[in-house]
Amino acid sequence: MSAAIGQPIDRVDGRAKVTGAGRYSAEIALPNMAYAVLVGAEVASGRVSALDTGDAERADGVLAVLTQLNLAKVAAQPPLFPSLFGHAAPGETFFPMQDEVVHYAGQPVAMVVADTLERAQHAAALVHTSYAEAPSRTTLDQGRDQAYEPQRIFGGLVPGRMERGDVDAGLAEAAVRLEATYRLAANHHNPIEPSATTAVWDDDQLTLYDATQGITATRLTVAALLGLPPTKVRVITRFVGGAFGSKAMVWPHVTLAALAARQVGRPVKLALTREQMFSSCGHREEQEQHLVLGASADGRVSTLRHHKLSATSPFDDWAEPSLNVAAQAYAYPNYQGVYRLVRTNTMTPTFTRAPGEASGMFALECAMDELADQLGVDPIELRLRNHADVDPISGNPWSSKGLRECYQRGAERFGWQGRNPAPRSQREGHWLLGAGMATAGYPVPAFPGLQPQRALARLYGDGSVLVQCGTQEFGTGVATAMTQVAADGLGVPPDRVRFQLGDTDLPNTSSAVGSAGAGMVSAAVNAAATALRDRLVAHAVADEKSPLHGADPATVVVRDGRMLLGDRPEVGETYGELLRRNFLEEADALGHWNPTGADTGYAMTTFGAQFAEVAVDADLGLVRVRRLLGVFAPGRVLNPKTARSQLMGGLLWGLGQALLEGTHMDSRQGRWANASLGDYLVPVNADAPDVDVELVEVRDDVVNPLGVKGVGEIGQVGVAAAIANAVFHATGRRVRDLPITVEQLL
Ligand code: MOS
């Protein structure tokens, strides 16, 4: 029975967020607090040859100036691992200020701690550094000839090469071949809340107030770096103001804040500036993808060769897995995917907003559009002809799919039928109009090694419920959705439930990444709530004084906090009556769920279809997106209001990826040239078109107990391709580089 799940209820923390009552990590105020400011390397490669901290140390209010000369050495660095596992998750296998080597511009070389933020900022400007600069390499073009093929990428999770069938034979036999290279600029996440950590030591016990997508990963990472048992590190995160992957891994500044606080014996707040965010929390790497498609004359794609070349750091083999969903998007029997990397003087790239899917499906879905155009087949029809009825990678059935329905519903709602396929066929004054579409896909994470998810449900005698769960809220609405899950699991109204989160002292869950939060946490909350319900029902049927005494527990249902017989609703009692009669103040139960592994016998991926209508100024090359429609089949939707919001946000990310977002490297300086919100453009309301989201229902009994496949990131996947395809339809100009700029259309 589901009364609350599926309802579009308002955010339980909405009021706290809009009134400013919700506390973000940089807003934590503690008595006697000091402020840390980082000084970043001014060169991209070389050594710090001299450090003169005298002026800074003598400045008013300065408590410490820490550099590689006096900062404590960290204990062993944990291996690079994606945070979603629930293990330690350092963002890179490098910790700054341990020696004099400079690997990238902006790498912390000094940290100033003072009694006010302004004094710390002033003193930071007085730290004099000299460098023995070495030649740097910061772009793909500078390192193309030294690319290498890594064994594994993405924190070891993904092999560097995947093959099936025979690609050479498939391409030799193909009636039609399409070959194209797509280039994508680096992207930065740019959440509105910059990362911030406030660290406070109580004797040898460390508490961190941190803007993180993973409180447990933060605890484990900082504990490992400081050589402390995890029990000595507590992480508290009440609200996070957006993250999009930038707060998934645990970056060095978090541990630096802890080291600073220990050094000065006071609580220390370290908040990154917007500019520092560009060299402190990873990014989506600069990349290019080379695709070769082989197809029959009627458009059946037999073969895909998909090679990616991308920039990584000097020390980690990181690439986002751009090839993965593309590898299973259609039923090609012959496939080869290869990652190649170029070491550059940047920090290690990281998860960035549909990490891999957003870039890989851009390339594949543009290539499919090119093929459709070449063959004279409607783009949706081409995709239907290549529909993968089973997962082409494993041969396993899908746990659920719904993609055909997404195409169909999208085509109807968007008005795709009757579209004149000829480019430049529609005009409105000086605006050329075009419509494009693309497939979206995003995996439901399932790997061996995912940690158990836990939650605790406690019912009080008055019928109110506290659910405790060590997850974190970064804007998705998890507290609201989990309130609904707990309410239904226990059979109580949602307004009786309080969902407490954001503290490692609560039962632990994994990080909220990979669109996995709702699925994993709902499984734990559901387990706790139903375990408590079952315990109370068992108590009632065993209690001689209960009207339910002797009943079969399987025949008892709970509605509105009252246990009753399913076929005789007048027989029953409330949870509160049972507790009071037995002199119990409360009852509780712990629930846990072991995430679905890789061995279910099913392939688990969420699918959708994206549609875009654009207008391109024929004279000026300006692109205006007039309409976006995304249709998705994400399994069970816990709260359609928050789910829709998230998907709309994803569609707008896609608009940004298509037309605005690019971080540009000044390769002479080895620095990001546009490290500010004034120069790194993201869509604002004036850029936002009519954004429409539709949900297609699919039931999924495999992914997790409630069948939640997740909506966190799929909203972005395919949008850039749909827009680029619409630009082609409008103008006849095929742009293969992101972002699409005016220059490319003139
Ligand atoms: Mo998401 S980019 O996996 O936080």
Short mmCIF file of N, CA and C and ligand atoms in Angstrom, two decimals, residues 83-84 154 189 213 243-249 284 320 350-357 442 474 512-516 653 712-713, ligand 1:
data_model
loop_
_atom_site.label_atom_id
_atom_site.label_comp_id
_atom_site.label_asym_id
_atom_site.label_seq_id
_atom_site.Cartn_x
_atom_site.Cartn_y
_atom_site.Cartn_z
N SER A 83 33.57 7.67 -4.69
CA SER A 83 32.97 7.87 -3.39
C SER A 83 31.69 7.07 -3.20
N LEU A 84 31.06 6.69 -4.27
CA LEU A 84 29.77 6.02 -4.20
C LEU A 84 29.85 4.68 -3.46
N PHE A 154 38.58 5.85 -14.05
CA PHE A 154 37.44 6.12 -13.18
C PHE A 154 37.64 5.47 -11.82
N HIS A 189 31.75 22.33 -12.40
CA HIS A 189 30.40 22.11 -11.85
C HIS A 189 29.69 23.41 -11.51
N GLN A 213 28.92 15.50 -0.56
CA GLN A 213 27.91 14.55 -1.01
C GLN A 213 28.05 13.22 -0.28
N ALA A 243 26.04 20.48 -5.86
CA ALA A 243 27.33 19.79 -5.86
C ALA A 243 27.66 19.27 -7.26
N PHE A 244 26.77 18.44 -7.80
CA PHE A 244 26.88 17.96 -9.18
C PHE A 244 28.16 17.16 -9.42
N GLY A 245 28.67 16.56 -8.37
CA GLY A 245 29.90 15.78 -8.48
C GLY A 245 31.10 16.48 -7.87
N SER A 246 31.03 17.80 -7.69
CA SER A 246 32.20 18.52 -7.17
C SER A 246 32.45 18.24 -5.70
N LYS A 247 31.41 17.75 -5.01
CA LYS A 247 31.56 17.45 -3.58
C LYS A 247 31.39 15.96 -3.32
N ALA A 248 31.62 15.17 -4.38
CA ALA A 248 31.49 13.72 -4.23
C ALA A 248 32.77 13.15 -3.65
N MET A 249 33.90 13.56 -4.23
CA MET A 249 35.18 13.10 -3.72
C MET A 249 35.63 14.03 -2.59
N ARG A 284 35.14 18.23 -15.38
CA ARG A 284 35.00 17.29 -16.50
C ARG A 284 36.14 17.59 -17.47
N GLU A 320 36.23 10.14 -17.28
CA GLU A 320 34.84 9.78 -17.03
C GLU A 320 34.47 8.71 -18.06
N THR A 350 37.06 14.70 -12.30
CA THR A 350 36.19 13.96 -11.39
C THR A 350 34.81 13.77 -11.98
N PHE A 351 33.94 13.14 -11.20
CA PHE A 351 32.51 13.07 -11.52
C PHE A 351 32.00 14.48 -11.86
N THR A 352 31.41 14.65 -13.00
CA THR A 352 30.78 15.94 -13.30
C THR A 352 29.45 15.70 -14.01
N ARG A 353 28.36 15.90 -13.34
CA ARG A 353 27.02 15.95 -13.90
C ARG A 353 26.80 14.95 -15.04
N ALA A 354 26.31 13.76 -14.70
CA ALA A 354 26.20 12.65 -15.63
C ALA A 354 27.58 12.34 -16.20
N PRO A 355 28.48 11.92 -15.30
CA PRO A 355 29.89 11.79 -15.67
C PRO A 355 30.11 10.67 -16.68
N GLY A 356 30.38 11.06 -17.89
CA GLY A 356 30.58 10.08 -18.96
C GLY A 356 29.36 9.99 -19.86
N GLU A 357 28.21 9.82 -19.28
CA GLU A 357 27.00 9.67 -20.08
C GLU A 357 26.72 10.94 -20.87
N TYR A 442 21.28 6.21 -18.50
CA TYR A 442 22.13 6.38 -17.32
C TYR A 442 22.07 5.09 -16.51
N PHE A 474 21.75 17.52 -0.78
CA PHE A 474 22.41 18.56 -1.57
C PHE A 474 21.48 19.14 -2.62
N ALA A 512 26.00 10.28 -1.97
CA ALA A 512 24.92 10.50 -2.92
C ALA A 512 25.53 10.89 -4.25
N VAL A 513 25.87 9.90 -5.04
CA VAL A 513 26.44 10.11 -6.37
C VAL A 513 25.88 9.07 -7.31
N GLY A 514 26.16 9.25 -8.58
CA GLY A 514 25.74 8.26 -9.56
C GLY A 514 24.25 8.09 -9.62
N SER A 515 23.50 9.10 -9.24
CA SER A 515 22.03 9.04 -9.24
C SER A 515 21.52 7.89 -8.39
N ALA A 516 22.35 7.46 -7.44
CA ALA A 516 22.01 6.25 -6.68
C ALA A 516 21.36 6.56 -5.34
N TRP A 653 21.06 21.92 -17.53
CA TRP A 653 22.49 21.61 -17.60
C TRP A 653 22.84 21.28 -19.04
N GLY A 712 18.65 11.53 -10.85
CA GLY A 712 19.65 12.55 -10.54
C GLY A 712 20.33 13.15 -11.75
N GLU A 713 20.65 12.34 -12.72
CA GLU A 713 21.53 12.85 -13.77
C GLU A 713 21.02 12.63 -15.19
MO1 MOS B 1 27.07 12.84 -9.75
S1 MOS B 1 28.26 13.82 -11.12
O1 MOS B 1 27.69 11.25 -9.85
O2 MOS B 1 27.46 13.68 -8.29
#
